[in-house]
């Protein structure tokens, strides 16, 4: 088995690294970064929001539409694709890019998170996790090696290490044992990931314990992986604690590698993540709230079913460049579609919400480059109400 | 109240007729016609298939996509829009074209058929029909005048007369009474339809009784309407009887006006309808079978969930120009999406099925113009199995 990192250590004589990060600008006061990530399926600017295509499809949205709204990378889920349609089928189809017709970058998670959140009757051992499929109850097994095998079949550009997300709250002993095992798993992932065109990211765990996070970050950095995620956050802890842990974790990571905060997708969390040096985000939030009939805006969420939108013949948000707004689809029409159960309504809202987040990260990037990220952040947060569910 | 027909009878001095038909070619042996219909929202070639946008949206498909697959006219439903969102809202939005962002032609039915098939506790009088909404149980009333009022708010290009579809079987006395009332209603529709940019089509009823159909067609032709539908067919009668009544009905209609067979949407029925002089068709069939996971092909339907498609990496139908096939989306991928409940799968199937029917009518038209419609028809029917639900 040829180790990709080993090849890298040979000085790139055989192969260029799959994933590289270019730092373009850094905000002096906050540490917010603007960069570019290069992958075998194209480069994209950071900060970036990655739409989630759990089952090899971003719900309700076509690959062409994703390109139109500016997505340079999407996320897909190892756990779901492992169970259905299965990795052999996707390998046979020529990999996930070909199977789902997406020729830009793909990041796949490792399945670890879903095994713990969706799998029934799971049993963790040093070797891996045995669980029952949430689809048909059949017994399945995932381990660092199996996860890498699946992700190599998928052919994603960025591959995530198989980890356990330490739950909250967790006592110190549990968090320590779990984090140490996650580190051993990361090392097994690195040995098992033999595809040179795929880049393995490590995931910093450690729960809410700084010494564990410091220990884990140091071990992962020693492995010289092409990128790092901060895991185990946004799992129920108070926001201040999350932000403290996030700042601490990113401070331990090398500047020339991308940093990814997993499962975060509201604009207020995005701006705070970027302020703490994060480059990459993903979340089902924009498509999920769309299916619940809500539009994301710069001031909060708009509940499309609300009676006060009945005669509102304006677009969702004035000046928005999304497919729905730039074509003049009105709140009154989308409200009608949502009430009537027409799926075109959910599609328009999904396109709007995904565009909103891509535009949001683009504006953050411009602000970082132009040295005005702090004012962007404070102006945005002053105008945004995360709990608002009213029309504006 | 200014009567549009009255204006037409003034010799077009004030206004051109809203809807005109141009006969381009006629098949000598069958009577199949190729033509062009001109409307205030553009012209389209016939024979034509009209996708159905019941609630101001063709299910799962955008107006841009409808244009891309070649739809020149769509159908929408007076009954549904009358109940939700209501005609006032659509009037306020500037009419149905603006409300739903469709700038090509629209035909609206009169609500008659749905009142009888969906409305609860309906009561028919000479004046109109009282019924309860299938949405909220509220008491509603539709009549020729109300239907015209609603369709004027919608601003559709082609407006259908308010009629009763004679059920099958119906005894002669019922069919006669119903058809005579439908004719009185048609005359009231003509008086009530005062929008010069909308064209009122009559609907020939008469059940399965030739003398009633002859009588009704003659009355409607005397009214000099811009087009005629053949109604009351495909309501449970044997196919031979349907085709006999259809041939008989179209033989009674003037050659310089379009003819519309309502609610018919399988390719075998379309080719037989065209062979009997029909120009226009509509049906929910292509989008409904898509939502049931089926693709329409030149040989029959393909049930995408079938296990034999699991490893089938071909497109739905080789050579098809639809969005799904021309972009290379495979049967295996669409099967996965359908099994996983991903709505993008239903969208790809809807786009394929609608394209299939639009392409089907385009090929019929070319065959008529080139004098080879009979061989087109027999070759198609020889290769097509309406009951096939297998992969090819």
mmCIF file of C-alpha atoms in Angstrom, chain B residues 12-380:
data_model
loop_
_atom_site.group_PDB
_atom_site.id
_atom_site.type_symbol
_atom_site.label_atom_id
_atom_site.label_comp_id
_atom_site.label_asym_id
_atom_site.label_seq_id
_atom_site.Cartn_x
_atom_site.Cartn_y
_atom_site.Cartn_z
ATOM 1 C CA UNK B 12 -62.140 42.828 -37.385
ATOM 2 C CA UNK B 13 -62.310 46.584 -37.630
ATOM 3 C CA UNK B 14 -61.679 46.961 -33.916
ATOM 4 C CA UNK B 15 -59.765 43.871 -32.962
ATOM 5 C CA UNK B 16 -58.238 40.790 -34.504
ATOM 6 C CA UNK B 17 -59.611 37.555 -33.112
ATOM 7 C CA UNK B 18 -57.617 36.373 -30.093
ATOM 8 C CA UNK B 19 -57.143 32.834 -31.366
ATOM 9 C CA UNK B 20 -56.726 31.814 -34.998
ATOM 10 C CA UNK B 21 -55.852 28.544 -36.639
ATOM 11 C CA UNK B 22 -53.797 28.046 -39.761
ATOM 12 C CA UNK B 23 -54.044 24.700 -41.512
ATOM 13 C CA UNK B 24 -50.610 23.784 -42.918
ATOM 14 C CA UNK B 25 -51.088 20.235 -44.114
ATOM 15 C CA UNK B 26 -53.663 17.470 -43.957
ATOM 16 C CA UNK B 27 -53.064 13.769 -44.260
ATOM 17 C CA UNK B 28 -55.202 12.542 -47.147
ATOM 18 C CA UNK B 29 -55.937 9.132 -45.762
ATOM 19 C CA UNK B 30 -56.613 9.816 -42.094
ATOM 20 C CA UNK B 31 -57.549 13.464 -41.748
ATOM 21 C CA UNK B 32 -54.579 14.144 -39.448
ATOM 22 C CA UNK B 33 -53.733 17.859 -39.509
ATOM 23 C CA UNK B 34 -50.607 19.971 -39.086
ATOM 24 C CA UNK B 35 -51.291 23.577 -38.248
ATOM 25 C CA UNK B 36 -50.335 26.671 -36.300
ATOM 26 C CA UNK B 37 -52.395 28.319 -33.589
ATOM 27 C CA UNK B 38 -51.849 32.024 -33.002
ATOM 28 C CA UNK B 39 -52.552 33.514 -29.579
ATOM 29 C CA UNK B 40 -51.808 36.833 -27.870
ATOM 30 C CA UNK B 41 -48.925 35.020 -26.137
ATOM 31 C CA UNK B 42 -47.304 33.587 -29.211
ATOM 32 C CA UNK B 43 -47.969 30.925 -31.781
ATOM 33 C CA UNK B 44 -47.442 27.204 -31.494
ATOM 34 C CA UNK B 45 -47.456 24.359 -33.945
ATOM 35 C CA UNK B 46 -50.062 21.614 -33.884
ATOM 36 C CA UNK B 47 -50.606 18.830 -33.054
ATOM 37 C CA UNK B 48 -49.622 20.017 -29.584
ATOM 38 C CA UNK B 49 -49.476 18.480 -26.131
ATOM 39 C CA UNK B 50 -50.227 20.892 -23.282
ATOM 40 C CA UNK B 51 -48.506 20.199 -19.935
ATOM 41 C CA UNK B 52 -50.893 20.681 -17.020
ATOM 42 C CA UNK B 53 -50.167 23.280 -14.346
ATOM 43 C CA UNK B 54 -53.196 22.678 -12.155
ATOM 44 C CA UNK B 55 -52.238 25.029 -9.343
ATOM 45 C CA UNK B 56 -50.280 27.577 -11.409
ATOM 46 C CA UNK B 57 -47.248 25.273 -11.590
ATOM 47 C CA UNK B 58 -46.493 22.260 -13.771
ATOM 48 C CA UNK B 59 -45.529 19.908 -10.974
ATOM 49 C CA UNK B 60 -41.795 20.057 -10.299
ATOM 50 C CA UNK B 61 -40.926 21.860 -13.526
ATOM 51 C CA UNK B 62 -39.969 25.516 -14.045
ATOM 52 C CA UNK B 63 -41.300 27.731 -16.848
ATOM 53 C CA UNK B 64 -37.739 27.899 -18.228
ATOM 54 C CA UNK B 65 -37.626 24.120 -18.384
ATOM 55 C CA UNK B 66 -41.021 24.001 -20.105
ATOM 56 C CA UNK B 67 -39.691 26.340 -22.775
ATOM 57 C CA UNK B 68 -36.541 24.286 -23.099
ATOM 58 C CA UNK B 69 -38.552 21.143 -23.832
ATOM 59 C CA UNK B 70 -40.611 23.014 -26.403
ATOM 60 C CA UNK B 71 -43.962 23.664 -24.725
ATOM 61 C CA UNK B 72 -45.798 26.535 -26.447
ATOM 62 C CA UNK B 73 -48.921 26.382 -24.307
ATOM 63 C CA UNK B 74 -49.831 24.987 -20.906
ATOM 64 C CA UNK B 75 -53.144 24.285 -19.220
ATOM 65 C CA UNK B 76 -54.216 25.506 -15.822
ATOM 66 C CA UNK B 77 -57.334 24.783 -13.788
ATOM 67 C CA UNK B 78 -60.029 27.303 -13.015
ATOM 68 C CA UNK B 79 -61.545 25.173 -10.246
ATOM 69 C CA UNK B 80 -58.274 24.885 -8.311
ATOM 70 C CA UNK B 81 -57.190 28.497 -8.746
ATOM 71 C CA UNK B 82 -60.722 29.710 -7.910
ATOM 72 C CA UNK B 83 -60.459 27.922 -4.556
ATOM 73 C CA UNK B 84 -56.784 28.710 -3.935
ATOM 74 C CA UNK B 85 -55.255 31.288 -4.117
ATOM 75 C CA UNK B 86 -58.456 32.897 -5.433
ATOM 76 C CA UNK B 87 -59.020 34.991 -8.503
ATOM 77 C CA UNK B 88 -58.598 38.359 -6.803
ATOM 78 C CA UNK B 89 -55.004 37.623 -5.891
ATOM 79 C CA UNK B 90 -54.150 36.551 -9.428
ATOM 80 C CA UNK B 91 -55.881 39.601 -10.912
ATOM 81 C CA UNK B 92 -53.916 41.791 -8.517
ATOM 82 C CA UNK B 93 -50.666 40.051 -9.611
ATOM 83 C CA UNK B 94 -51.430 41.041 -13.203
ATOM 84 C CA UNK B 95 -52.983 37.762 -14.343
ATOM 85 C CA UNK B 96 -51.884 34.153 -14.400
ATOM 86 C CA UNK B 97 -49.053 34.661 -16.909
ATOM 87 C CA UNK B 98 -47.333 37.169 -14.658
ATOM 88 C CA UNK B 99 -48.211 35.352 -11.425
ATOM 89 C CA UNK B 100 -46.559 32.103 -12.534
ATOM 90 C CA UNK B 101 -43.952 33.577 -14.909
ATOM 91 C CA UNK B 102 -45.130 31.963 -18.091
ATOM 92 C CA UNK B 103 -45.172 34.288 -21.085
ATOM 93 C CA UNK B 104 -46.359 31.780 -23.664
ATOM 94 C CA UNK B 105 -49.973 30.720 -24.165
ATOM 95 C CA UNK B 106 -52.243 29.407 -21.423
ATOM 96 C CA UNK B 107 -55.506 27.492 -21.755
ATOM 97 C CA UNK B 108 -57.747 27.327 -18.715
ATOM 98 C CA UNK B 109 -60.507 24.815 -18.295
ATOM 99 C CA UNK B 110 -63.824 26.053 -17.011
ATOM 100 C CA UNK B 111 -63.953 24.278 -13.676
ATOM 101 C CA UNK B 112 -66.952 22.235 -14.857
ATOM 102 C CA UNK B 113 -65.151 18.910 -14.913
ATOM 103 C CA UNK B 114 -63.565 19.382 -11.458
ATOM 104 C CA UNK B 115 -66.789 20.553 -9.866
ATOM 105 C CA UNK B 116 -68.313 17.250 -10.890
ATOM 106 C CA UNK B 117 -65.300 15.091 -10.061
ATOM 107 C CA UNK B 118 -63.831 16.795 -6.957
ATOM 108 C CA UNK B 119 -66.509 19.002 -5.425
ATOM 109 C CA UNK B 120 -68.560 17.476 -2.621
ATOM 110 C CA UNK B 121 -72.337 17.691 -2.218
ATOM 111 C CA UNK B 122 -72.754 19.346 -5.573
ATOM 112 C CA UNK B 123 -76.168 20.521 -6.687
ATOM 113 C CA UNK B 124 -76.803 21.361 -10.345
ATOM 114 C CA UNK B 125 -79.460 23.852 -11.345
ATOM 115 C CA UNK B 126 -80.028 25.754 -14.546
ATOM 116 C CA UNK B 127 -78.192 28.653 -12.946
ATOM 117 C CA UNK B 128 -75.003 26.726 -12.123
ATOM 118 C CA UNK B 129 -73.461 24.345 -9.621
ATOM 119 C CA UNK B 130 -73.268 24.694 -5.845
ATOM 120 C CA UNK B 131 -70.592 22.531 -4.208
ATOM 121 C CA UNK B 132 -68.286 22.259 -1.264
ATOM 122 C CA UNK B 133 -64.587 22.977 -1.662
ATOM 123 C CA UNK B 134 -62.444 19.841 -1.447
ATOM 124 C CA UNK B 135 -59.872 21.957 0.433
ATOM 125 C CA UNK B 136 -61.820 23.420 3.339
ATOM 126 C CA UNK B 137 -65.433 22.312 2.883
ATOM 127 C CA UNK B 138 -66.670 25.861 2.291
ATOM 128 C CA UNK B 139 -69.732 26.325 0.065
ATOM 129 C CA UNK B 140 -68.950 27.600 -3.419
ATOM 130 C CA UNK B 141 -70.866 28.365 -6.574
ATOM 131 C CA UNK B 142 -69.731 28.137 -10.176
ATOM 132 C CA UNK B 143 -71.821 29.080 -13.191
ATOM 133 C CA UNK B 144 -71.068 30.072 -16.772
ATOM 134 C CA UNK B 145 -70.801 33.709 -15.675
ATOM 135 C CA UNK B 146 -68.599 33.001 -12.640
ATOM 136 C CA UNK B 147 -66.341 30.711 -14.662
ATOM 137 C CA UNK B 148 -65.890 33.437 -17.310
ATOM 138 C CA UNK B 149 -65.257 36.000 -14.587
ATOM 139 C CA UNK B 150 -62.565 33.825 -13.057
ATOM 140 C CA UNK B 151 -60.982 33.060 -16.425
ATOM 141 C CA UNK B 152 -60.954 36.764 -17.254
ATOM 142 C CA UNK B 153 -59.089 37.409 -14.005
ATOM 143 C CA UNK B 154 -56.652 34.657 -14.956
ATOM 144 C CA UNK B 155 -56.239 36.182 -18.407
ATOM 145 C CA UNK B 156 -55.735 32.861 -20.173
ATOM 146 C CA UNK B 157 -55.483 32.948 -23.951
ATOM 147 C CA UNK B 158 -57.915 30.101 -24.470
ATOM 148 C CA UNK B 159 -60.953 29.940 -22.224
ATOM 149 C CA UNK B 160 -63.135 26.850 -22.019
ATOM 150 C CA UNK B 161 -66.923 26.998 -21.796
ATOM 151 C CA UNK B 162 -68.522 25.849 -18.552
ATOM 152 C CA UNK B 163 -70.069 22.469 -19.231
ATOM 153 C CA UNK B 164 -71.209 19.248 -17.707
ATOM 154 C CA UNK B 165 -69.239 16.216 -18.843
ATOM 155 C CA UNK B 166 -71.911 13.570 -19.456
ATOM 156 C CA UNK B 167 -70.882 10.523 -17.429
ATOM 157 C CA UNK B 168 -70.612 7.024 -18.864
ATOM 158 C CA UNK B 169 -72.933 5.201 -18.977
ATOM 159 C CA UNK B 170 -75.777 7.723 -19.165
ATOM 160 C CA UNK B 171 -79.265 7.067 -20.484
ATOM 161 C CA UNK B 172 -80.452 8.998 -23.494
ATOM 162 C CA UNK B 173 -82.784 11.270 -21.535
ATOM 163 C CA UNK B 174 -80.074 12.314 -19.071
ATOM 164 C CA UNK B 175 -77.530 12.866 -21.843
ATOM 165 C CA UNK B 176 -80.028 14.969 -23.810
ATOM 166 C CA UNK B 177 -81.042 17.145 -20.864
ATOM 167 C CA UNK B 178 -77.411 17.621 -19.834
ATOM 168 C CA UNK B 179 -76.215 18.434 -23.356
ATOM 169 C CA UNK B 180 -79.007 20.941 -23.910
ATOM 170 C CA UNK B 181 -78.169 22.665 -20.649
ATOM 171 C CA UNK B 182 -74.463 22.661 -21.556
ATOM 172 C CA UNK B 183 -75.435 24.416 -24.792
ATOM 173 C CA UNK B 184 -77.463 27.059 -22.926
ATOM 174 C CA UNK B 185 -74.442 27.468 -20.617
ATOM 175 C CA UNK B 186 -72.138 27.878 -23.653
ATOM 176 C CA UNK B 187 -74.332 30.713 -24.917
ATOM 177 C CA UNK B 188 -74.220 32.369 -21.505
ATOM 178 C CA UNK B 189 -70.406 31.928 -21.532
ATOM 179 C CA UNK B 190 -70.210 33.661 -24.892
ATOM 180 C CA UNK B 191 -72.215 36.610 -23.570
ATOM 181 C CA UNK B 192 -70.158 36.782 -20.365
ATOM 182 C CA UNK B 193 -66.712 36.518 -21.995
ATOM 183 C CA UNK B 194 -66.008 40.144 -22.765
ATOM 184 C CA UNK B 195 -62.208 40.144 -22.898
ATOM 185 C CA UNK B 196 -61.200 40.576 -26.531
ATOM 186 C CA UNK B 197 -57.728 39.097 -26.015
ATOM 187 C CA UNK B 198 -59.166 35.779 -24.824
ATOM 188 C CA UNK B 199 -60.763 33.170 -27.077
ATOM 189 C CA UNK B 200 -63.674 31.000 -25.913
ATOM 190 C CA UNK B 201 -63.704 27.357 -27.006
ATOM 191 C CA UNK B 202 -66.929 25.354 -27.006
ATOM 192 C CA UNK B 203 -67.064 21.744 -25.821
ATOM 193 C CA UNK B 204 -69.043 19.207 -27.790
ATOM 194 C CA UNK B 205 -70.910 16.885 -25.438
ATOM 195 C CA UNK B 206 -73.738 14.443 -26.222
ATOM 196 C CA UNK B 207 -72.522 11.321 -24.452
ATOM 197 C CA UNK B 208 -72.327 8.253 -26.661
ATOM 198 C CA UNK B 209 -75.340 9.333 -28.764
ATOM 199 C CA UNK B 210 -74.516 10.449 -32.283
ATOM 200 C CA UNK B 211 -77.665 12.477 -32.779
ATOM 201 C CA UNK B 212 -76.941 14.441 -29.590
ATOM 202 C CA UNK B 213 -73.359 15.045 -30.681
ATOM 203 C CA UNK B 214 -74.555 16.157 -34.128
ATOM 204 C CA UNK B 215 -77.105 18.495 -32.598
ATOM 205 C CA UNK B 216 -74.598 19.951 -30.113
ATOM 206 C CA UNK B 217 -71.781 20.390 -32.615
ATOM 207 C CA UNK B 218 -74.161 22.217 -34.970
ATOM 208 C CA UNK B 219 -75.281 24.623 -32.220
ATOM 209 C CA UNK B 220 -71.696 25.362 -31.183
ATOM 210 C CA UNK B 221 -70.553 25.832 -34.787
ATOM 211 C CA UNK B 222 -73.366 28.332 -35.288
ATOM 212 C CA UNK B 223 -71.844 30.357 -32.450
ATOM 213 C CA UNK B 224 -68.671 30.780 -34.563
ATOM 214 C CA UNK B 225 -66.289 30.196 -31.642
ATOM 215 C CA UNK B 226 -62.519 30.294 -32.279
ATOM 216 C CA UNK B 227 -62.083 26.600 -31.384
ATOM 217 C CA UNK B 228 -63.832 23.460 -30.216
ATOM 218 C CA UNK B 229 -63.124 20.658 -27.802
ATOM 219 C CA UNK B 230 -64.539 17.178 -27.896
ATOM 220 C CA UNK B 231 -65.682 16.438 -24.368
ATOM 221 C CA UNK B 232 -67.230 13.485 -22.586
ATOM 222 C CA UNK B 233 -64.803 10.930 -23.966
ATOM 223 C CA UNK B 234 -62.258 8.724 -22.169
ATOM 224 C CA UNK B 235 -64.726 8.490 -19.270
ATOM 225 C CA UNK B 236 -64.823 4.704 -19.018
ATOM 226 C CA UNK B 237 -66.282 3.667 -22.389
ATOM 227 C CA UNK B 238 -64.561 0.968 -24.490
ATOM 228 C CA UNK B 239 -61.781 2.351 -26.752
ATOM 229 C CA UNK B 240 -63.626 1.447 -29.975
ATOM 230 C CA UNK B 241 -66.647 3.445 -28.840
ATOM 231 C CA UNK B 242 -64.430 6.368 -27.856
ATOM 232 C CA UNK B 243 -62.713 6.398 -31.250
ATOM 233 C CA UNK B 244 -66.040 6.089 -33.074
ATOM 234 C CA UNK B 245 -67.505 9.039 -31.165
ATOM 235 C CA UNK B 246 -64.313 11.020 -31.655
ATOM 236 C CA UNK B 247 -64.229 10.498 -35.418
ATOM 237 C CA UNK B 248 -67.883 11.372 -35.625
ATOM 238 C CA UNK B 249 -67.504 14.520 -33.506
ATOM 239 C CA UNK B 250 -64.520 15.923 -35.390
ATOM 240 C CA UNK B 251 -66.302 15.322 -38.707
ATOM 241 C CA UNK B 252 -68.909 17.831 -37.536
ATOM 242 C CA UNK B 253 -66.396 20.593 -36.800
ATOM 243 C CA UNK B 254 -65.179 23.289 -39.210
ATOM 244 C CA UNK B 255 -61.783 22.778 -40.765
ATOM 245 C CA UNK B 256 -60.455 26.272 -40.059
ATOM 246 C CA UNK B 257 -60.816 26.010 -36.279
ATOM 247 C CA UNK B 258 -58.625 24.075 -33.815
ATOM 248 C CA UNK B 259 -59.933 20.898 -32.189
ATOM 249 C CA UNK B 260 -59.025 19.784 -28.722
ATOM 250 C CA UNK B 261 -59.403 16.370 -27.094
ATOM 251 C CA UNK B 262 -59.476 16.940 -23.354
ATOM 252 C CA UNK B 263 -57.592 14.883 -20.787
ATOM 253 C CA UNK B 264 -55.774 12.545 -23.155
ATOM 254 C CA UNK B 265 -52.048 12.040 -22.735
ATOM 255 C CA UNK B 266 -50.690 8.605 -23.625
ATOM 256 C CA UNK B 267 -48.863 8.415 -26.956
ATOM 257 C CA UNK B 268 -51.113 5.656 -28.330
ATOM 258 C CA UNK B 269 -54.171 7.803 -27.626
ATOM 259 C CA UNK B 270 -52.467 10.863 -29.066
ATOM 260 C CA UNK B 271 -51.657 9.183 -32.369
ATOM 261 C CA UNK B 272 -55.224 7.900 -32.650
ATOM 262 C CA UNK B 273 -56.611 11.317 -31.770
ATOM 263 C CA UNK B 274 -54.464 13.006 -34.404
ATOM 264 C CA UNK B 275 -55.560 10.379 -36.925
ATOM 265 C CA UNK B 276 -59.108 11.567 -36.233
ATOM 266 C CA UNK B 277 -58.355 15.224 -36.807
ATOM 267 C CA UNK B 278 -57.469 16.400 -33.292
ATOM 268 C CA UNK B 279 -54.939 19.233 -32.855
ATOM 269 C CA UNK B 280 -54.623 19.725 -29.095
ATOM 270 C CA UNK B 281 -54.244 17.444 -26.085
ATOM 271 C CA UNK B 282 -53.641 17.834 -22.366
ATOM 272 C CA UNK B 283 -53.124 15.408 -19.521
ATOM 273 C CA UNK B 284 -51.479 15.114 -16.099
ATOM 274 C CA UNK B 285 -50.246 11.692 -17.201
ATOM 275 C CA UNK B 286 -46.567 12.512 -17.944
ATOM 276 C CA UNK B 287 -45.952 14.299 -14.629
ATOM 277 C CA UNK B 288 -48.128 11.878 -12.630
ATOM 278 C CA UNK B 289 -46.336 8.758 -13.853
ATOM 279 C CA UNK B 290 -43.037 10.575 -13.224
ATOM 280 C CA UNK B 291 -44.040 11.025 -9.597
ATOM 281 C CA UNK B 292 -44.830 7.325 -9.563
ATOM 282 C CA UNK B 293 -41.260 6.669 -10.700
ATOM 283 C CA UNK B 294 -41.983 5.807 -14.324
ATOM 284 C CA UNK B 295 -40.392 6.987 -17.555
ATOM 285 C CA UNK B 296 -42.251 7.110 -20.858
ATOM 286 C CA UNK B 297 -40.429 5.644 -23.854
ATOM 287 C CA UNK B 298 -41.165 4.783 -27.469
ATOM 288 C CA UNK B 299 -41.767 1.175 -26.472
ATOM 289 C CA UNK B 300 -43.709 1.646 -23.220
ATOM 290 C CA UNK B 301 -43.129 2.662 -19.642
ATOM 291 C CA UNK B 302 -39.962 2.024 -17.693
ATOM 292 C CA UNK B 303 -40.480 1.414 -13.963
ATOM 293 C CA UNK B 304 -37.383 3.007 -12.534
ATOM 294 C CA UNK B 305 -37.470 1.033 -9.278
ATOM 295 C CA UNK B 306 -37.156 -2.272 -11.099
ATOM 296 C CA UNK B 307 -34.170 -4.273 -9.935
ATOM 297 C CA UNK B 308 -32.992 -4.895 -13.488
ATOM 298 C CA UNK B 309 -32.135 -1.191 -13.808
ATOM 299 C CA UNK B 310 -29.810 -1.224 -10.800
ATOM 300 C CA UNK B 311 -26.640 -1.534 -12.845
ATOM 301 C CA UNK B 312 -28.005 0.052 -16.010
ATOM 302 C CA UNK B 313 -25.700 2.964 -16.760
ATOM 303 C CA UNK B 314 -27.494 3.950 -19.966
ATOM 304 C CA UNK B 315 -29.750 6.998 -20.243
ATOM 305 C CA UNK B 316 -33.526 6.495 -20.114
ATOM 306 C CA UNK B 317 -33.797 6.329 -23.892
ATOM 307 C CA UNK B 318 -30.910 6.475 -26.340
ATOM 308 C CA UNK B 319 -31.088 9.523 -28.631
ATOM 309 C CA UNK B 320 -33.625 11.373 -26.476
ATOM 310 C CA UNK B 321 -33.014 15.128 -26.352
ATOM 311 C CA UNK B 322 -34.569 15.754 -22.917
ATOM 312 C CA UNK B 323 -32.594 17.410 -20.140
ATOM 313 C CA UNK B 324 -32.000 14.116 -18.319
ATOM 314 C CA UNK B 325 -30.932 12.075 -21.342
ATOM 315 C CA UNK B 326 -28.887 14.707 -23.155
ATOM 316 C CA UNK B 327 -26.940 15.385 -19.957
ATOM 317 C CA UNK B 328 -26.280 11.704 -19.461
ATOM 318 C CA UNK B 329 -28.257 11.043 -16.265
ATOM 319 C CA UNK B 330 -28.393 7.277 -16.078
ATOM 320 C CA UNK B 331 -31.139 4.818 -15.264
ATOM 321 C CA UNK B 332 -29.038 3.590 -12.333
ATOM 322 C CA UNK B 333 -28.768 7.113 -10.912
ATOM 323 C CA UNK B 334 -32.439 7.965 -11.419
ATOM 324 C CA UNK B 335 -33.400 4.603 -9.918
ATOM 325 C CA UNK B 336 -31.283 5.464 -6.874
ATOM 326 C CA UNK B 337 -32.932 8.891 -6.563
ATOM 327 C CA UNK B 338 -36.436 7.418 -6.841
ATOM 328 C CA UNK B 339 -35.696 4.715 -4.257
ATOM 329 C CA UNK B 340 -34.124 7.250 -1.913
ATOM 330 C CA UNK B 341 -37.118 9.583 -2.244
ATOM 331 C CA UNK B 342 -34.994 12.373 -3.740
ATOM 332 C CA UNK B 343 -37.227 14.877 -5.569
ATOM 333 C CA UNK B 344 -34.568 15.531 -8.182
ATOM 334 C CA UNK B 345 -35.394 12.055 -9.507
ATOM 335 C CA UNK B 346 -39.049 12.985 -10.030
ATOM 336 C CA UNK B 347 -37.927 16.194 -11.680
ATOM 337 C CA UNK B 348 -35.660 14.383 -14.150
ATOM 338 C CA UNK B 349 -38.501 11.956 -14.942
ATOM 339 C CA UNK B 350 -41.029 14.796 -15.345
ATOM 340 C CA UNK B 351 -38.675 16.602 -17.716
ATOM 341 C CA UNK B 352 -38.132 13.399 -19.664
ATOM 342 C CA UNK B 353 -41.827 12.501 -19.919
ATOM 343 C CA UNK B 354 -42.932 15.983 -20.942
ATOM 344 C CA UNK B 355 -40.150 16.164 -23.516
ATOM 345 C CA UNK B 356 -41.142 12.729 -24.781
ATOM 346 C CA UNK B 357 -44.710 13.881 -25.502
ATOM 347 C CA UNK B 358 -43.633 17.202 -27.046
ATOM 348 C CA UNK B 359 -41.169 15.323 -29.240
ATOM 349 C CA UNK B 360 -43.883 12.793 -30.039
ATOM 350 C CA UNK B 361 -46.252 15.488 -31.355
ATOM 351 C CA UNK B 362 -43.391 17.159 -33.244
ATOM 352 C CA UNK B 363 -42.660 13.892 -35.015
ATOM 353 C CA UNK B 364 -46.335 13.364 -35.796
ATOM 354 C CA UNK B 365 -46.419 16.843 -37.302
ATOM 355 C CA UNK B 366 -43.369 16.196 -39.470
ATOM 356 C CA UNK B 367 -44.914 12.926 -40.639
ATOM 357 C CA UNK B 368 -48.168 14.691 -41.576
ATOM 358 C CA UNK B 369 -46.343 17.391 -43.515
ATOM 359 C CA UNK B 370 -44.181 14.822 -45.280
ATOM 360 C CA UNK B 371 -47.211 12.680 -46.199
ATOM 361 C CA UNK B 372 -46.170 9.639 -44.169
ATOM 362 C CA UNK B 373 -48.441 9.844 -41.132
ATOM 363 C CA UNK B 374 -50.038 6.431 -41.740
ATOM 364 C CA UNK B 375 -46.683 4.661 -41.669
ATOM 365 C CA UNK B 376 -45.571 6.685 -38.634
ATOM 366 C CA UNK B 377 -48.728 5.608 -36.830
ATOM 367 C CA UNK B 378 -48.480 1.930 -37.706
ATOM 368 C CA UNK B 379 -44.749 1.762 -36.973
ATOM 369 C CA UNK B 380 -45.218 3.476 -33.644
#
